[in-house]
Coordinates of C-alpha atoms in Angstrom, one line a residue:
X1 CA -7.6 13.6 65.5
X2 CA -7.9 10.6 63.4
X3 CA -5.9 7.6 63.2
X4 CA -5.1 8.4 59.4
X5 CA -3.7 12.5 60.2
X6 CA -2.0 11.1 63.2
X7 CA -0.2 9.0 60.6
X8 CA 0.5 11.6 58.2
X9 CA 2.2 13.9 60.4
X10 CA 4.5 16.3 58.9
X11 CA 8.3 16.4 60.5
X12 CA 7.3 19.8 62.1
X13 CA 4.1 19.0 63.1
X14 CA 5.7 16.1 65.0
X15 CA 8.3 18.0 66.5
X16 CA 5.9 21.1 67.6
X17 CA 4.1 18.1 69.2
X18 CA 6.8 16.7 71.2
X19 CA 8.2 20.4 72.3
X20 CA 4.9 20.4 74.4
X21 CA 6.0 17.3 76.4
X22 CA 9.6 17.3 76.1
X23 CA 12.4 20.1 77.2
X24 CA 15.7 20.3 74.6
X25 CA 16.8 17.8 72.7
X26 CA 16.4 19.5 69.4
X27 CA 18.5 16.8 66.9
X28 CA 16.8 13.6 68.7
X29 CA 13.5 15.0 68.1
X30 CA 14.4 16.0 64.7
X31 CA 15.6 13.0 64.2
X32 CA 12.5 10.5 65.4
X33 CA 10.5 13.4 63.6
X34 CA 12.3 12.1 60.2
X35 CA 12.2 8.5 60.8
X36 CA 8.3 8.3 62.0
X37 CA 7.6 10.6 58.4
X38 CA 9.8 8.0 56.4
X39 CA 7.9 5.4 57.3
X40 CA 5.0 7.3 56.4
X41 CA 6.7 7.6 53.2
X42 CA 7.7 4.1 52.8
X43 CA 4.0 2.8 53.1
X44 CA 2.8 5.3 50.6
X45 CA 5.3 4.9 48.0
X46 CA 4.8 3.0 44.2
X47 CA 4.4 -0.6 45.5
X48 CA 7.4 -1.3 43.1
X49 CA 9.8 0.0 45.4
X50 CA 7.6 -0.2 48.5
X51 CA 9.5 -3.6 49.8
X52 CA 13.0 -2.2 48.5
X53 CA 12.8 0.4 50.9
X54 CA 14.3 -0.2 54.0
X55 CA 13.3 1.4 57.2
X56 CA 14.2 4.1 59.2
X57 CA 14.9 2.5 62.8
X58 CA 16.7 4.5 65.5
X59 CA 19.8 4.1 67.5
X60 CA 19.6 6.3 70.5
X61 CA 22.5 6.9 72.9
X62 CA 22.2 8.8 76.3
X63 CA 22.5 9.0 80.1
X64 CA 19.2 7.3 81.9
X65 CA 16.6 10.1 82.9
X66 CA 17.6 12.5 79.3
X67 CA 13.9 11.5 77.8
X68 CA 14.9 8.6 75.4
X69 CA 11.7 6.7 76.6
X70 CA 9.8 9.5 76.3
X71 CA 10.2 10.4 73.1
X72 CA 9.4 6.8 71.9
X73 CA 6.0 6.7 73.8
X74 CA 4.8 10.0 72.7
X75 CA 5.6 9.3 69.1
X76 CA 3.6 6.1 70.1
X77 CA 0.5 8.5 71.1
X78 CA 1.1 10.8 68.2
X79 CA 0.7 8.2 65.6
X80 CA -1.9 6.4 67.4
X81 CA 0.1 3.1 67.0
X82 CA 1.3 0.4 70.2
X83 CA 4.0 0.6 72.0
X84 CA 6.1 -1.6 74.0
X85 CA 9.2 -1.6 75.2
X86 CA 11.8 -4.2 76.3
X87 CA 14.9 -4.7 78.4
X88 CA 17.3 -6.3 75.4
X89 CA 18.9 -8.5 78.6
X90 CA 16.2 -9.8 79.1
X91 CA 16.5 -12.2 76.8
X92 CA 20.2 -12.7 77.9
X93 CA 18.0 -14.6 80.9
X94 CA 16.7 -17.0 78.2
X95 CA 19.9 -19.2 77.3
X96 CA 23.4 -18.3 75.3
X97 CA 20.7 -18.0 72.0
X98 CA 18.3 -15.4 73.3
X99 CA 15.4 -17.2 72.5
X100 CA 12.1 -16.1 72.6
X101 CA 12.8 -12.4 71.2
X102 CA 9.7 -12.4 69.3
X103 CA 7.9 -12.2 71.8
X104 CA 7.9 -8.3 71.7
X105 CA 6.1 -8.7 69.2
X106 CA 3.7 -10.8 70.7
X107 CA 3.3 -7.7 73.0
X108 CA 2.8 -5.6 70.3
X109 CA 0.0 -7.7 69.3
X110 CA -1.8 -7.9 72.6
X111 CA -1.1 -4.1 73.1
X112 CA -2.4 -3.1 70.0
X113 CA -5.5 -5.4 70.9
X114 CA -6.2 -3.9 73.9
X115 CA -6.0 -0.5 72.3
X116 CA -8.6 -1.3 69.5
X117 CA -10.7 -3.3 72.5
X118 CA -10.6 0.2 74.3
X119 CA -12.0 2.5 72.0
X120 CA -14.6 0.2 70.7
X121 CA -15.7 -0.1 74.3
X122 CA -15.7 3.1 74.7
X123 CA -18.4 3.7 71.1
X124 CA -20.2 0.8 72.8
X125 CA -20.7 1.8 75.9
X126 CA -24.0 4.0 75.6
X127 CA -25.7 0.9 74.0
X128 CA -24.7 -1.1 76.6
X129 CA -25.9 1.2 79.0
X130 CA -29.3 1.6 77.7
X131 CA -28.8 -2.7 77.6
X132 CA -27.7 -2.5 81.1
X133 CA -30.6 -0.5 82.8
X134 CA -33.5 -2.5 80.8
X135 CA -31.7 -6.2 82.1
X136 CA -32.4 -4.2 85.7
X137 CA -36.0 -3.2 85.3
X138 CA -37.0 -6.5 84.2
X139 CA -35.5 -7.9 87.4
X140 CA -37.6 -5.4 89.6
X141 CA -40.8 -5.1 87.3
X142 CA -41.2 -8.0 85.1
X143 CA -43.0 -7.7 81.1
X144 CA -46.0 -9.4 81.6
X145 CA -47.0 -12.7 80.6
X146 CA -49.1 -13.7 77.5
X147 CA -51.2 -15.5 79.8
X148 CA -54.6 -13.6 80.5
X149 CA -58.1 -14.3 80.9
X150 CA -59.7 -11.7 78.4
X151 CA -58.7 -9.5 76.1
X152 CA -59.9 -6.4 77.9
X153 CA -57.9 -7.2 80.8
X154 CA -55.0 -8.0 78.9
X155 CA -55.0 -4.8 77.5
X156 CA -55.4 -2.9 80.9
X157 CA -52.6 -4.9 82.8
X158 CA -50.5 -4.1 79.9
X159 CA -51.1 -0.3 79.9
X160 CA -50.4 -0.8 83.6
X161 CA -47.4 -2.2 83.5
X162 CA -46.1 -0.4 80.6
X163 CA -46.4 2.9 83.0
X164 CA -45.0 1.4 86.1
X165 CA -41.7 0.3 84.0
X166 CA -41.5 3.4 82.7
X167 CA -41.5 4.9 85.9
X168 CA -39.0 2.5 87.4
X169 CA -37.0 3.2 84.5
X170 CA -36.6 7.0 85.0
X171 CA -35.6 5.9 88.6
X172 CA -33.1 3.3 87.8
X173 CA -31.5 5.9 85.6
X174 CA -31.3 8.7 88.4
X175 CA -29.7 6.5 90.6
X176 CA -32.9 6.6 92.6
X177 CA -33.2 3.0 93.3
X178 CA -29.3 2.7 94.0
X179 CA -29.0 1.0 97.0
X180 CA -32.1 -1.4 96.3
X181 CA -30.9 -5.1 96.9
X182 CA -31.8 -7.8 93.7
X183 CA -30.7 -10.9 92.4
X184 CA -28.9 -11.3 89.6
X185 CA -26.8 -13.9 87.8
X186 CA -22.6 -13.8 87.6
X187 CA -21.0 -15.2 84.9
X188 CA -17.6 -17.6 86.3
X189 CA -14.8 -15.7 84.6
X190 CA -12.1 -18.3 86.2
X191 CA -9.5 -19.4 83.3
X192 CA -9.2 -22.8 82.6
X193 CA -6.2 -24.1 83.2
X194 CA -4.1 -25.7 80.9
X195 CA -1.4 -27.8 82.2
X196 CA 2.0 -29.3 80.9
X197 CA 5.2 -27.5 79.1
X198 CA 3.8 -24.8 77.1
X199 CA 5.0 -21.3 76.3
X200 CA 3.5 -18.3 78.0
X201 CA 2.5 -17.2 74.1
X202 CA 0.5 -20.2 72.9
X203 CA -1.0 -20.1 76.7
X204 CA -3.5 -17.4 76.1
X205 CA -4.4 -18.8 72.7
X206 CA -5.0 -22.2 74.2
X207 CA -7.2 -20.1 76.8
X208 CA -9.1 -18.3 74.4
X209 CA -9.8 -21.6 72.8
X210 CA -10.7 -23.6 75.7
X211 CA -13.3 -20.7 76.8
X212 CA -14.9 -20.8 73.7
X213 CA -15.5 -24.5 73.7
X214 CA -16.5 -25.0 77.1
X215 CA -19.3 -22.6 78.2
X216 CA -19.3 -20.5 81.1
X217 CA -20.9 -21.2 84.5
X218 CA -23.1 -18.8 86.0
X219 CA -24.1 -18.2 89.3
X220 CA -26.4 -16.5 90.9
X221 CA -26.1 -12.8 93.5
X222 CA -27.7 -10.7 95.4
X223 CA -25.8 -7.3 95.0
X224 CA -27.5 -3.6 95.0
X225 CA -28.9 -2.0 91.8
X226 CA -25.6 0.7 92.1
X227 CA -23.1 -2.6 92.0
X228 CA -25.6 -4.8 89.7
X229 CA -25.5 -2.1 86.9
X230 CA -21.8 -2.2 86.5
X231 CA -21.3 -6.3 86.8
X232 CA -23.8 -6.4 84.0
X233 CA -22.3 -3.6 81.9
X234 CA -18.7 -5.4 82.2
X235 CA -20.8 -8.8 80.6
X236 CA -22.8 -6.9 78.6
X237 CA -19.8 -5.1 77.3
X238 CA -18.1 -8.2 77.0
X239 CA -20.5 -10.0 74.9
X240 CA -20.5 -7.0 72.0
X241 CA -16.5 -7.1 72.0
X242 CA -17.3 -10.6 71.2
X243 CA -19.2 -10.4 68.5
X244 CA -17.3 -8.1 66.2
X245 CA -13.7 -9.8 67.8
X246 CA -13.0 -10.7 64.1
X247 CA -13.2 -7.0 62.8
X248 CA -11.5 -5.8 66.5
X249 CA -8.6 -8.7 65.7
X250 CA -8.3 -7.0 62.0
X251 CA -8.4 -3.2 63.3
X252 CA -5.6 -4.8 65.7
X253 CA -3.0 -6.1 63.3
X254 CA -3.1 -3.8 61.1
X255 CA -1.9 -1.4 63.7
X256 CA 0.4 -3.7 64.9
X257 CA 1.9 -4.3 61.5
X258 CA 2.5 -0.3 62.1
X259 CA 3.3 -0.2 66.1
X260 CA 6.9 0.6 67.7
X261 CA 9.2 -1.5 70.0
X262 CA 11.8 0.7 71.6
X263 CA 14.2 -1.9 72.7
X264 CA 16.1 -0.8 75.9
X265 CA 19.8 -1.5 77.3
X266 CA 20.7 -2.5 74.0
X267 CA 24.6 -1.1 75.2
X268 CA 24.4 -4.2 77.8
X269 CA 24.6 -6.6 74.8
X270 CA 27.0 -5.1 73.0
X271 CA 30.4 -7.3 72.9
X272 CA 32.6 -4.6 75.0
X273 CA 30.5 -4.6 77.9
X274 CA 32.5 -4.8 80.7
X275 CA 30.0 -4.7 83.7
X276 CA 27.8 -8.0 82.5
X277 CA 28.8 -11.3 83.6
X278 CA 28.5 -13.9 81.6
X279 CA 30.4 -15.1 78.6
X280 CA 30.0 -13.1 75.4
X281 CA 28.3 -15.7 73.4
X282 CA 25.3 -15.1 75.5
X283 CA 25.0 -11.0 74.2
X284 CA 26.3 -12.2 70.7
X285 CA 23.2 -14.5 70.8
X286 CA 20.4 -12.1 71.5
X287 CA 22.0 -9.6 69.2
X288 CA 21.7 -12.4 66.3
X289 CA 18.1 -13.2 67.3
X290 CA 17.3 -9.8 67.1
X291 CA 18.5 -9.1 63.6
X292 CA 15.8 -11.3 61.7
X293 CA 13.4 -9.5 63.7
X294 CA 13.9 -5.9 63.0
X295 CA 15.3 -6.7 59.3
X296 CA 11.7 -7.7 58.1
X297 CA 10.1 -11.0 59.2
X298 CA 6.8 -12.8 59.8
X299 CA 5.8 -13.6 63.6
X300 CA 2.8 -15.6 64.5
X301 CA 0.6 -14.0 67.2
X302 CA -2.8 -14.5 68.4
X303 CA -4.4 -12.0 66.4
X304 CA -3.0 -13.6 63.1
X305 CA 0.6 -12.9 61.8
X306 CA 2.5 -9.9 61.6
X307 CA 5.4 -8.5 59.2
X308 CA 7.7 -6.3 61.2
X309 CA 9.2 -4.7 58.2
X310 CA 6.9 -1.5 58.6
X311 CA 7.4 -1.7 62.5
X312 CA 9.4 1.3 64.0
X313 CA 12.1 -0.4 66.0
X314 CA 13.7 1.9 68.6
X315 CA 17.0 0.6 70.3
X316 CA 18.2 2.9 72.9
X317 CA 21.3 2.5 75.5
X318 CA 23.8 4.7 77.7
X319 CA 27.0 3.1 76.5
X320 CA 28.9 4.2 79.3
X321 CA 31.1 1.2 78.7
X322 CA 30.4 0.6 75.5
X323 CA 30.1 2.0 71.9
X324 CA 27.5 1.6 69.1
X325 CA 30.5 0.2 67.2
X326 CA 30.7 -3.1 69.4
X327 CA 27.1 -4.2 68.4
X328 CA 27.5 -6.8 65.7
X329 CA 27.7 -4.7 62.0
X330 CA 24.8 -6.6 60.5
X331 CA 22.6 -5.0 63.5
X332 CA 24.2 -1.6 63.5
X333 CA 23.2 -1.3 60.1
X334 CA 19.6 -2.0 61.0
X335 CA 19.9 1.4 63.0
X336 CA 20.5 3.8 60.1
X337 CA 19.5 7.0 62.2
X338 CA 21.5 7.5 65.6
X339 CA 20.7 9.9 68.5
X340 CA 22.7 11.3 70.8
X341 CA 21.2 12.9 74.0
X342 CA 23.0 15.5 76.3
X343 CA 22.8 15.7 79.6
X344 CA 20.8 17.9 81.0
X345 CA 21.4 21.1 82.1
X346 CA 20.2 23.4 85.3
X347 CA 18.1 25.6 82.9
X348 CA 16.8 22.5 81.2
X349 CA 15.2 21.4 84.5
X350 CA 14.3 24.8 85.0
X351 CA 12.3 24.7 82.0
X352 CA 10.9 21.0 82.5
X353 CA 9.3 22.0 85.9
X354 CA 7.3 24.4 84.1
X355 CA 7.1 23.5 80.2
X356 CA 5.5 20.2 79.9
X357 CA 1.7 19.8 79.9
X358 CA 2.3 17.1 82.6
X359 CA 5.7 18.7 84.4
X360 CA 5.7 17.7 88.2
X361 CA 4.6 20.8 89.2
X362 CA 1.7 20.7 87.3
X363 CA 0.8 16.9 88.8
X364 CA 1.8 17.7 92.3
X365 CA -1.1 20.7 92.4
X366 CA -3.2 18.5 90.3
X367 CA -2.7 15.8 93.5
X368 CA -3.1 19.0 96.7
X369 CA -6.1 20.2 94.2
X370 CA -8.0 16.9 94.8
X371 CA -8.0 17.4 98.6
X372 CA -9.2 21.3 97.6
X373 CA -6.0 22.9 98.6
X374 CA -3.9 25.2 96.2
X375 CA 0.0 24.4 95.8
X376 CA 1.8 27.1 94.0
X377 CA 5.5 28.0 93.4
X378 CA 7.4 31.2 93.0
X379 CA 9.8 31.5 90.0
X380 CA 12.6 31.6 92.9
X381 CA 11.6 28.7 94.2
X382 CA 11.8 26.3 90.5
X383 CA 14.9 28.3 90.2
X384 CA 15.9 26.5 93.7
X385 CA 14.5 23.5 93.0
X386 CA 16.4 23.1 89.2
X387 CA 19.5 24.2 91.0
X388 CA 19.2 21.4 93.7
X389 CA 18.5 18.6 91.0
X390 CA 21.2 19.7 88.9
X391 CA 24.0 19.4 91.9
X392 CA 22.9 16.2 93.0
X393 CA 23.1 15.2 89.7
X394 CA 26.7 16.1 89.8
X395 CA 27.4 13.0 92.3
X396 CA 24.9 10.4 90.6
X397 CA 23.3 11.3 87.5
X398 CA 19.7 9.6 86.7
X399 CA 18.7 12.9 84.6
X400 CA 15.1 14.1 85.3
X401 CA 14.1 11.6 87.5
X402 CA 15.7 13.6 89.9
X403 CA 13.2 16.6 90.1
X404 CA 10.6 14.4 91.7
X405 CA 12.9 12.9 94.2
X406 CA 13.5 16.5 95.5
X407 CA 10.0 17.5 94.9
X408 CA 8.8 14.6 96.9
X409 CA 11.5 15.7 99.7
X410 CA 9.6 19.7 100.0
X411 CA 6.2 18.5 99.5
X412 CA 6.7 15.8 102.4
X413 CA 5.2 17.9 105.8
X414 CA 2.5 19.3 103.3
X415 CA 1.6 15.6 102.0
X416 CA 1.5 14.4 105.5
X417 CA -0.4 17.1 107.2
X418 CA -3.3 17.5 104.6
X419 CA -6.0 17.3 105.2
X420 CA -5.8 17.0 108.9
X421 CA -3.8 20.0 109.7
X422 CA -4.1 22.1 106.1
X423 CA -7.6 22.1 105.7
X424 CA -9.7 22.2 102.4
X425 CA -9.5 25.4 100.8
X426 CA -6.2 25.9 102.1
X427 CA -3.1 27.9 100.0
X428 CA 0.0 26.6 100.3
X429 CA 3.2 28.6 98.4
X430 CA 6.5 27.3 97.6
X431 CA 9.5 30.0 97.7
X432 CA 12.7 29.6 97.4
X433 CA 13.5 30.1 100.9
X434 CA 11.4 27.0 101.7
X435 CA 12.7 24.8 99.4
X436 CA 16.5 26.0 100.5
X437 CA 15.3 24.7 104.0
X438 CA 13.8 21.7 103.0
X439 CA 17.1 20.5 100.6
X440 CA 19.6 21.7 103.5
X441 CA 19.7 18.1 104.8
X442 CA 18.8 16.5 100.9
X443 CA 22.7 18.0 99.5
X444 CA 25.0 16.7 102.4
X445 CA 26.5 13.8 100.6
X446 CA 25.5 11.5 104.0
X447 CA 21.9 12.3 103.8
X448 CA 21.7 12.4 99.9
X449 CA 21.8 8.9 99.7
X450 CA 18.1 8.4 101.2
X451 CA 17.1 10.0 97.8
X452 CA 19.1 8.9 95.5
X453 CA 17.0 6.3 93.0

């Protein structure tokens, strides 16, 4: 699917989508379903009243482990756009002011970079094959020369050589001539390093800089053909990225301009919060470099400068000991859509070890299927397994995370003893008389705690 009918998603659509990787929470996914359209909306409405608009961000309250996170990265994925996300005390580290907060948007810029870097690669990447293997054959059988003593003779040691490449070539490219030893030349990827007191953001700039003024050593290798074909497809693929950098660093921002920062902890700044130390000037801070940020304003990053006002800002938090109420009111009305998530239930695990495209059971066989051995589990035994999760949930809740610290705890002999003792082409089945023996230790309190996250 393309960039431009990820973008244009219907609410629906984006909801169907996100019911394939995400069990319950109907109203949060209707929700993000209505914000991510809105902006949508906003882009594509009369320019007149494109700027008076303002946008859709989320405020998001829930226990850890409900699929607040989650939801923010496959929205990510479904529009195509960056994501990043941020601890919101981590700028509490920074000073009483929370300095530095745009530099989630500087990740958004490098993300977004590396995304566009990615899939141009990957369009690249035949060429640079076909590059690749000809920089190879001209290491083992050399064009010739103009130099020759007639013409007839030039003509034969051409027709000569012309064949032998072409045969060398069919072998270079069925891996014939592998493990054959030549020489070729490295380039020195060391950074150069910039001293004195400057920010971690203009540091890569100044990098980038400094490797384009001063050139790159290279030195020479003696490797096999197998390892020298995929040095020289790294350079090679290098050197095209490099080339149409200017289009890639326009491709970039623009999807950056568009990208989503889901801001996390955001209840650990709030004014209330009883369990940070620290005075409250330093949470007031953050929250007041925040706001210019995610009301609409112009940061500089490497890839040029980017406008957040069309950037879906995400702020997500437990607020156990705090309410949305004790963030400052000029930033809770920057959040015009809140989310609340529940906690889940023993039939919502029940239905997230089997619903999800990537549910644990589904990555634990994927993981026994590599070593050719076949995991399956009886309905009794996910039954077991969601029942387990939920009461140990009871004593410490961290939500879903919890299915894979009792999956990890029935699958431990099995991991261990393949593929030693449960050889390949093995079958291995999970009941629910197994997994009531394997969690028998796992839900006394004493021995919980050896699982608990």
């Amino acid at each position: 699917m393309s960039n431009t009918q990820n973008q244009s998603l219907t609410p629906q659509q984006i909801v169907k989508a996100l019911d394939q990787y995400i069990v319950g929470q109907k109203n949060a996914k209707r929700s993000v379903a209505i914000a991510l359209r809105a902006r949508w909306r906003r882009q594509n409405a009369d320019s007149t009243m494109n700027k008076e608009i303002l946008p859709n961000n989320i405020l998001m309250k829930g226990s850890t482990g409900t699929g607040k996170t989650e939801i923010g990265r496959r929205l990510a994925k479904l529009c195509n756009a960056p994501f990043v996300k941020v601890e919101a005390t981590r700028y509490t580290e920074e000073g009483y002011v929370g300095r530095n907060v745009d530099s989630m948007i500087q990740e958004l810029a490098q993300k977004s970079l590396n995304i566009v870097k990615a899939e141009k690669q990957e369009f690249l990447e035949q060429q640079a094959k076909e590059r690749v293997d000809n920089m190879i054959l001209d290491i083992l059988i050399p064009p010739l020369s103009e130099e020759t003593n007639s013409e007839r003779g030039k003509l034969d040691s051409t027709n000569l050589n012309e064949e032998t490449r072409k045969r060398f070539l069919d072998k270079i490219r069925s891996g014939e001539l592998d493990q054959r030893m030549i020489e070729i030349r490295i380039e020195d990827k060391t950074p150069h390093m910039v001293s004195g007191m400057i920010e971690d953001s203009n540091m890569v700039v100044l990098q980038d800089m400094m490797s384009k003024i001063i050139p790159r050593k290279n030195k020479k290798k003696q490797v096999t053909v197998a390892n020298a074909r995929q040095i020289l497809l790294d350079q090679e693929l290098e050197r095209l990225l490099e080339g149409d950098m200017d289009n890639i660093k326009k491709e970039a921002l623009e999807r950056a301009k568009a990208g989503i920062v889901f801001i996390d902890e955001i209840d650990k700044i709030a004014a209330n919060y009883t369990k940070v130390s620290g005075p409250d000037v330093s949470r007031e801070g953050v929250q007041r470099n925040l706001l210019p940020i995610i009301e609409g304003s112009t940061v500089i990053t490497r890839i040029g400068p980017i406008p957040t006002d069309h950037i879906l800002f995400i702020a997500a938090g437990a607020f156990h000991n705090s309410q949305p109420s004790d963030l400052m009111p000029e930033l809770q009305g920057r959040f015009p859509i809140r989310v609340v998530f529940h906690n889940l239930t023993e039939d919502d695990f029940y239905h997230i070890l089997q619903v999800p495209k990537n549910s644990i059971t589904k990555q634990q066989q994927a993981l026994f299927a590599a070593e050719k051995v076949e995991l399956n589990f009886t309905d009794g035994a996910i039954q077991a397994i969601a029942k387990a999760a939920y009461t140990l949930n009871q004593d410490r809740d961290i939500g879903a995370r919890r299915l894979l610290t009792v999956m990890v705890c029935i699958l431990d002999d099995y991991s261990f003893d393949v593929p030693e003792q449960i050889k390949p082409g093995s079958k291995i089945t999970i009941d629910a008389n197994l997994v009531e023996k394997k969690l028998a230790q796992l839900m006394r309190q004493e021995e919980s705690t050896n699982y608990i996250l």
